[in-house]
Short mmCIF file of C-alpha atoms and ligand atoms in Angstrom, two decimals:
data_model
loop_
_atom_site.label_atom_id
_atom_site.label_comp_id
_atom_site.label_asym_id
_atom_site.label_seq_id
_atom_site.Cartn_x
_atom_site.Cartn_y
_atom_site.Cartn_z
CA UNK A 26 83.76 -14.15 65.85
CA UNK A 27 81.76 -11.65 63.83
CA UNK A 28 78.80 -12.52 61.63
CA UNK A 29 79.90 -12.37 58.00
CA UNK A 30 76.94 -10.32 56.77
CA UNK A 31 76.50 -7.92 59.67
CA UNK A 32 74.61 -4.80 58.61
CA UNK A 33 73.66 -6.15 55.18
CA UNK A 34 70.09 -6.09 53.88
CA UNK A 35 68.91 -8.99 51.71
CA UNK A 36 65.86 -9.65 49.53
CA UNK A 37 64.99 -13.36 49.19
CA UNK A 38 62.07 -14.38 46.97
CA UNK A 39 60.20 -17.65 47.47
CA UNK A 40 61.52 -17.87 51.03
CA UNK A 41 58.49 -19.51 52.64
CA UNK A 42 59.65 -23.04 51.83
CA UNK A 43 62.51 -25.17 50.57
CA UNK A 44 65.72 -23.58 49.38
CA UNK A 45 64.57 -19.96 49.77
CA UNK A 46 63.63 -20.53 53.39
CA UNK A 47 67.04 -22.08 54.08
CA UNK A 48 68.73 -19.13 52.32
CA UNK A 49 66.80 -16.65 54.47
CA UNK A 50 67.86 -18.52 57.64
CA UNK A 51 71.49 -18.73 56.54
CA UNK A 52 71.79 -15.04 55.64
CA UNK A 53 69.99 -14.01 58.85
CA UNK A 54 72.22 -16.29 60.94
CA UNK A 55 75.21 -14.41 59.49
CA UNK A 56 73.73 -11.07 60.54
CA UNK A 57 71.80 -9.94 57.45
CA UNK A 58 68.39 -8.31 57.80
CA UNK A 59 66.12 -10.19 55.44
CA UNK A 60 63.04 -9.20 53.44
CA UNK A 61 61.19 -12.50 53.08
CA UNK A 62 58.89 -12.97 50.10
CA UNK A 63 56.61 -15.86 49.27
CA UNK A 64 53.51 -16.32 47.19
CA UNK A 65 51.88 -17.77 50.28
CA UNK A 66 51.40 -15.49 53.23
CA UNK A 67 51.58 -18.01 56.09
CA UNK A 68 54.90 -19.66 55.10
CA UNK A 69 56.49 -16.22 54.53
CA UNK A 70 55.40 -15.09 57.99
CA UNK A 71 56.59 -18.35 59.52
CA UNK A 72 60.09 -17.80 58.06
CA UNK A 73 60.11 -14.29 59.53
CA UNK A 74 58.90 -15.50 62.95
CA UNK A 75 61.53 -18.25 63.05
CA UNK A 76 64.32 -15.78 62.22
CA UNK A 77 63.09 -13.27 64.78
CA UNK A 78 62.74 -15.93 67.52
CA UNK A 79 66.36 -16.92 66.87
CA UNK A 80 67.42 -13.29 67.47
CA UNK A 81 67.64 -12.23 63.82
CA UNK A 82 65.93 -9.47 61.86
CA UNK A 83 63.40 -10.03 59.08
CA UNK A 84 60.23 -8.62 57.60
CA UNK A 85 57.67 -10.26 55.30
CA UNK A 86 56.76 -9.04 51.83
CA UNK A 87 54.22 -11.61 50.62
CA UNK A 88 52.77 -11.84 47.13
CA UNK A 89 53.51 -13.26 43.72
CA UNK A 90 56.76 -12.11 42.15
CA UNK A 91 54.87 -12.03 38.85
CA UNK A 92 52.49 -9.25 39.95
CA UNK A 93 53.12 -6.09 37.93
CA UNK A 94 53.78 -3.92 41.01
CA UNK A 95 55.72 -6.52 43.00
CA UNK A 96 59.31 -5.54 42.19
CA UNK A 97 58.88 -1.94 43.33
CA UNK A 98 57.09 -3.08 46.50
CA UNK A 99 59.85 -5.61 47.31
CA UNK A 100 62.65 -3.06 46.93
CA UNK A 101 60.67 -0.34 48.74
CA UNK A 102 60.16 -2.69 51.71
CA UNK A 103 63.93 -3.03 52.15
CA UNK A 104 64.54 0.68 51.82
CA UNK A 105 61.72 1.79 54.11
CA UNK A 106 62.34 -0.89 56.77
CA UNK A 107 66.15 -0.88 56.79
CA UNK A 108 67.40 2.00 54.59
CA UNK A 109 69.74 -0.23 52.57
CA UNK A 110 69.91 -2.95 49.91
CA UNK A 111 72.95 -5.20 49.63
CA UNK A 112 71.91 -8.70 48.50
CA UNK A 113 69.21 -9.91 46.10
CA UNK A 114 68.45 -13.63 45.83
CA UNK A 115 66.03 -14.44 43.00
CA UNK A 116 64.82 -17.87 44.08
CA UNK A 117 60.99 -18.02 43.74
CA UNK A 118 59.76 -20.53 41.22
CA UNK A 119 58.06 -23.78 40.39
CA UNK A 120 57.85 -26.32 37.60
CA UNK A 121 54.96 -27.11 35.24
CA UNK A 122 56.19 -29.99 33.13
CA UNK A 123 55.12 -31.68 29.93
CA UNK A 124 56.58 -32.80 26.63
CA UNK A 125 56.49 -30.07 24.01
CA UNK A 126 53.56 -31.50 22.02
CA UNK A 127 51.41 -31.30 25.14
CA UNK A 128 52.65 -27.95 26.44
CA UNK A 129 50.32 -24.98 26.05
CA UNK A 130 51.38 -21.39 25.37
CA UNK A 131 50.05 -20.53 28.82
CA UNK A 132 52.23 -23.18 30.43
CA UNK A 133 55.35 -22.03 28.58
CA UNK A 134 54.72 -18.37 29.37
CA UNK A 135 53.86 -18.88 33.06
CA UNK A 136 57.26 -20.48 33.66
CA UNK A 137 59.10 -17.71 31.79
CA UNK A 138 57.14 -15.14 33.82
CA UNK A 139 58.14 -16.51 37.21
CA UNK A 140 61.76 -17.47 36.46
CA UNK A 141 62.82 -14.74 34.04
CA UNK A 142 60.49 -11.72 33.86
CA UNK A 143 60.08 -11.47 37.64
CA UNK A 144 63.85 -11.47 38.40
CA UNK A 145 64.35 -8.99 35.53
CA UNK A 146 61.82 -6.60 37.10
CA UNK A 147 63.19 -7.05 40.61
CA UNK A 148 66.73 -6.30 39.44
CA UNK A 149 65.53 -3.32 37.37
CA UNK A 150 63.84 -1.90 40.46
CA UNK A 151 66.84 -2.67 42.69
CA UNK A 152 69.38 -0.86 40.54
CA UNK A 153 67.91 2.58 41.26
CA UNK A 154 68.75 2.62 45.00
CA UNK A 155 71.92 0.60 44.38
CA UNK A 156 73.23 3.20 41.91
CA UNK A 157 72.52 5.98 44.40
CA UNK A 158 74.35 4.12 47.20
CA UNK A 159 77.26 3.24 44.90
CA UNK A 160 77.62 6.84 43.72
CA UNK A 161 77.79 8.11 47.28
CA UNK A 162 80.31 5.43 48.29
CA UNK A 163 82.49 6.17 45.24
CA UNK A 164 82.48 9.88 46.13
CA UNK A 165 83.67 8.92 49.61
CA UNK A 166 86.42 6.74 48.10
CA UNK A 167 84.87 3.54 49.43
CA UNK A 168 84.42 0.29 47.50
CA UNK A 169 81.33 -1.54 48.79
CA UNK A 170 80.33 -4.78 47.07
CA UNK A 171 76.72 -5.80 46.65
CA UNK A 172 75.50 -9.23 45.61
CA UNK A 173 72.94 -10.70 43.26
CA UNK A 174 72.42 -14.46 43.23
CA UNK A 175 70.02 -15.75 40.60
CA UNK A 176 68.78 -19.32 40.94
CA UNK A 177 69.14 -21.53 37.88
CA UNK A 178 69.18 -25.29 37.43
CA UNK A 179 71.20 -27.98 35.72
CA UNK A 180 68.10 -28.23 33.47
CA UNK A 181 69.01 -24.77 32.16
CA UNK A 182 72.58 -25.85 31.42
CA UNK A 183 72.00 -29.28 29.91
CA UNK A 184 68.27 -29.56 29.19
CA UNK A 185 65.80 -31.99 30.73
CA UNK A 186 63.04 -33.96 28.95
CA UNK A 187 59.57 -32.66 29.84
CA UNK A 188 60.89 -29.26 30.89
CA UNK A 189 61.26 -27.22 27.70
CA UNK A 190 59.66 -24.22 29.45
CA UNK A 191 61.71 -24.56 32.64
CA UNK A 192 65.01 -25.32 30.86
CA UNK A 193 64.52 -22.32 28.55
CA UNK A 194 63.75 -20.09 31.54
CA UNK A 195 66.68 -21.32 33.62
CA UNK A 196 69.04 -20.86 30.63
CA UNK A 197 67.74 -17.29 30.27
CA UNK A 198 68.64 -16.67 33.91
CA UNK A 199 72.27 -17.45 33.02
CA UNK A 200 72.21 -14.92 30.14
CA UNK A 201 70.66 -12.28 32.39
CA UNK A 202 73.29 -12.94 35.07
CA UNK A 203 76.22 -12.62 32.66
CA UNK A 204 74.84 -9.44 31.10
CA UNK A 205 74.19 -7.70 34.41
CA UNK A 206 77.63 -8.71 35.66
CA UNK A 207 78.97 -6.62 32.76
CA UNK A 208 76.53 -3.72 33.24
CA UNK A 209 76.86 -3.50 37.02
CA UNK A 210 80.58 -3.97 37.60
CA UNK A 211 80.82 -0.17 37.64
CA UNK A 212 78.48 -0.17 40.67
CA UNK A 213 80.52 -2.93 42.38
CA UNK A 214 77.69 -5.44 42.19
CA UNK A 215 78.72 -9.10 41.90
CA UNK A 216 76.06 -10.82 39.79
CA UNK A 217 76.27 -14.60 39.90
CA UNK A 218 74.10 -17.62 39.45
CA UNK A 219 73.66 -20.90 41.30
CA UNK A 220 72.47 -23.89 39.27
CA UNK A 221 71.07 -26.58 41.52
CA UNK A 222 71.04 -30.28 40.76
CA UNK A 223 68.57 -32.37 42.73
CA UNK A 224 67.63 -30.78 46.05
CA UNK A 225 65.01 -32.37 48.31
CA UNK A 226 62.08 -29.94 48.50
CA UNK A 227 58.37 -29.88 47.73
CA UNK A 228 59.30 -29.48 44.06
CA UNK A 229 61.20 -32.78 43.91
CA UNK A 230 59.23 -34.98 46.31
CA UNK A 231 58.35 -38.44 45.00
CA UNK A 232 55.15 -38.51 42.95
CA UNK A 233 52.49 -40.81 44.37
CA UNK A 234 52.58 -44.32 42.95
CA UNK A 235 49.50 -45.09 40.85
CA UNK A 236 46.95 -47.76 41.77
CA UNK A 237 48.13 -48.34 45.32
CA UNK A 238 44.84 -47.22 46.91
CA UNK A 239 45.11 -46.31 50.58
CA UNK A 240 48.87 -46.44 50.50
CA UNK A 241 49.14 -43.80 47.77
CA UNK A 242 50.72 -40.54 48.88
CA UNK A 243 48.85 -37.29 48.35
CA UNK A 244 49.75 -35.56 45.10
CA UNK A 245 51.58 -32.34 45.99
CA UNK A 246 50.35 -29.25 44.18
CA UNK A 247 51.32 -25.65 44.01
CA UNK A 248 48.43 -23.21 43.85
CA UNK A 249 49.55 -20.25 41.83
CA UNK A 250 47.57 -17.56 40.04
CA UNK A 251 44.33 -19.55 40.11
CA UNK A 252 45.92 -22.78 38.88
CA UNK A 253 46.64 -25.92 40.85
CA UNK A 254 49.79 -27.48 39.40
CA UNK A 255 51.07 -30.94 40.30
CA UNK A 256 54.71 -31.02 41.37
CA UNK A 257 57.04 -33.94 42.09
CA UNK A 258 59.35 -36.44 40.41
CA UNK A 259 58.83 -40.11 39.50
CA UNK A 260 60.26 -42.22 42.37
CA UNK A 261 62.18 -44.43 39.91
CA UNK A 262 63.90 -41.39 38.42
CA UNK A 263 64.81 -40.09 41.87
CA UNK A 264 66.29 -43.45 42.82
CA UNK A 265 68.23 -43.78 39.60
CA UNK A 266 69.63 -40.25 39.94
CA UNK A 267 70.71 -40.84 43.51
CA UNK A 268 72.22 -44.24 42.74
CA UNK A 269 73.87 -43.58 39.38
CA UNK A 270 73.66 -39.88 38.48
CA UNK A 271 74.95 -38.03 41.52
CA UNK A 272 78.58 -38.82 42.41
CA UNK A 273 77.99 -37.80 46.03
CA UNK A 274 75.25 -40.45 46.13
CA UNK A 275 72.20 -38.52 47.25
CA UNK A 276 70.08 -35.44 46.69
CA UNK A 277 71.14 -32.24 48.45
CA UNK A 278 69.36 -30.70 51.40
CA UNK A 279 67.90 -27.17 51.29
CA UNK A 280 70.60 -26.16 53.76
CA UNK A 281 73.37 -27.42 51.44
CA UNK A 282 71.72 -25.52 48.58
CA UNK A 283 71.61 -22.38 50.74
CA UNK A 284 75.31 -22.74 51.51
CA UNK A 285 75.98 -22.47 47.75
CA UNK A 286 74.07 -19.21 47.63
CA UNK A 287 75.84 -17.95 50.73
CA UNK A 288 79.27 -18.51 49.14
CA UNK A 289 78.32 -15.85 46.60
CA UNK A 290 76.98 -13.38 49.19
CA UNK A 291 80.04 -12.87 51.40
CA UNK A 292 83.20 -10.80 50.96
CA UNK A 293 85.17 -13.83 49.72
CA UNK A 294 83.32 -13.54 46.40
CA UNK A 295 84.04 -9.83 45.89
CA UNK A 296 86.15 -10.53 42.77
CA UNK A 297 83.81 -13.17 41.34
CA UNK A 298 81.12 -12.04 38.92
CA UNK A 299 79.16 -13.40 35.95
CA UNK A 300 79.68 -17.01 37.08
CA UNK A 301 77.47 -20.06 37.39
CA UNK A 302 78.13 -22.22 40.45
CA UNK A 303 76.69 -25.71 40.06
CA UNK A 304 75.51 -27.05 43.41
CA UNK A 305 74.58 -30.60 42.55
CA UNK A 306 76.80 -33.13 44.28
CA UNK A 307 78.71 -33.62 41.03
CA UNK A 308 75.61 -34.23 38.88
CA UNK A 309 76.65 -33.64 35.28
CA UNK A 310 74.47 -32.30 32.54
N1 NAD B 411 64.63 -28.52 44.29
C1 NAD B 411 65.46 -28.68 43.26
O1 NAD B 411 65.97 -29.80 43.00
C2 NAD B 411 65.81 -27.53 42.37
C3 NAD B 411 66.74 -27.74 41.34
C4 NAD B 411 67.10 -26.68 40.52
C5 NAD B 411 66.55 -25.44 40.73
N2 NAD B 411 65.63 -25.26 41.71
C6 NAD B 411 65.07 -23.91 41.87
O2 NAD B 411 65.18 -23.52 43.22
C7 NAD B 411 64.16 -22.55 43.50
C8 NAD B 411 63.44 -22.93 44.78
O3 NAD B 411 62.74 -24.15 44.60
P1 NAD B 411 62.48 -25.21 45.78
O4 NAD B 411 63.00 -26.50 45.30
O5 NAD B 411 62.95 -24.67 47.07
O6 NAD B 411 60.88 -25.30 45.72
P2 NAD B 411 59.75 -25.13 46.87
O7 NAD B 411 58.46 -25.38 46.20
O8 NAD B 411 60.11 -25.93 48.08
O9 NAD B 411 59.88 -23.60 47.29
C9 NAD B 411 59.65 -22.58 46.35
C10 NAD B 411 58.93 -21.43 47.03
O10 NAD B 411 58.73 -20.42 46.03
C11 NAD B 411 57.41 -19.93 46.18
N3 NAD B 411 56.91 -19.40 44.92
C12 NAD B 411 56.55 -20.07 43.78
N4 NAD B 411 56.07 -19.24 42.87
C13 NAD B 411 56.11 -18.00 43.43
C14 NAD B 411 55.72 -16.72 42.98
N5 NAD B 411 55.14 -16.53 41.79
N6 NAD B 411 55.92 -15.66 43.81
C15 NAD B 411 56.47 -15.84 45.03
N7 NAD B 411 56.84 -17.04 45.51
C16 NAD B 411 56.66 -18.10 44.72
C17 NAD B 411 56.58 -21.12 46.63
O11 NAD B 411 55.37 -20.72 47.28
C18 NAD B 411 57.55 -21.85 47.55
O12 NAD B 411 57.39 -21.47 48.90
C19 NAD B 411 63.25 -22.50 42.26
O13 NAD B 411 63.62 -21.41 41.45
C20 NAD B 411 63.59 -23.81 41.57
O14 NAD B 411 63.31 -23.76 40.19
C21 NAD B 411 65.26 -26.27 42.54
#
């Protein structure tokens, strides 16, 4: 049996933890060479080491996707290390929630920066080498499909209280996906989007219960661009979603989320573009 992505080169942002890490493992296990990004150096390197120890090929490209020079550096890493670029997975992100009357401009903008502006810049940088490869392949009479998978959320499709910044950003990702599907068909790039429901990661871990002293869990935070932002979901909301909201009866695993991304990276999706695949166990929005 051959690996489905043999010879392909993939960029995966936010691949030090959670869904991105599972995506990097999945693509590498199918033969892709992976450029692993994360804001945090150690988790990015750990993903690379785990892939390499399993016999795969990967290289780290740490740093924030929101840095002005990041997109060019990310794309250049793929080209200089592997001489190709076939798959881009825009996954890096986090949440910074509040109701609109308590949301600052900074809070709104930071979430647009990471979920919308960063993927826009990465895709703008990626199209230069992709156009050159596509032109050469067309001249040779070959049709080679490349893949973009942008990560959205059911919050971007149906809204979610407390997430006006995140829902706006994740809706913008859908618009960007559909537009680039139309611009890039001529280069044989399939541009699709995966909208996750509830996936068990650091982002969705239960918030600590208040007033329970010693028994209280540590509040999880993400340290990004000099800010320490609390992440997590109220335990009661998690329970109610799993019991009543998700027809399959539980949150998804990062591996199940990664399988959704993978569906849009292989040859079976060569005639699928501009679509949003909801990976949410039937969660409606
Ligand atoms: N977990 C869910 O239920 C869920 C649902 C819908 C959408 N999503 C989306 O899935 C994606 C992955 O989230 P996750 O649940 O795996 O979270 P996670 O926190 O487990 O992993 C996200 C990774 O992205 C990295 N990251 C964050 N900001 C970054 C930046 N500026 N530059 C580079 N890396 C950065 C983090 O360091 C982390 O390692 C996000 O875009 C998120 O919005 C998640």
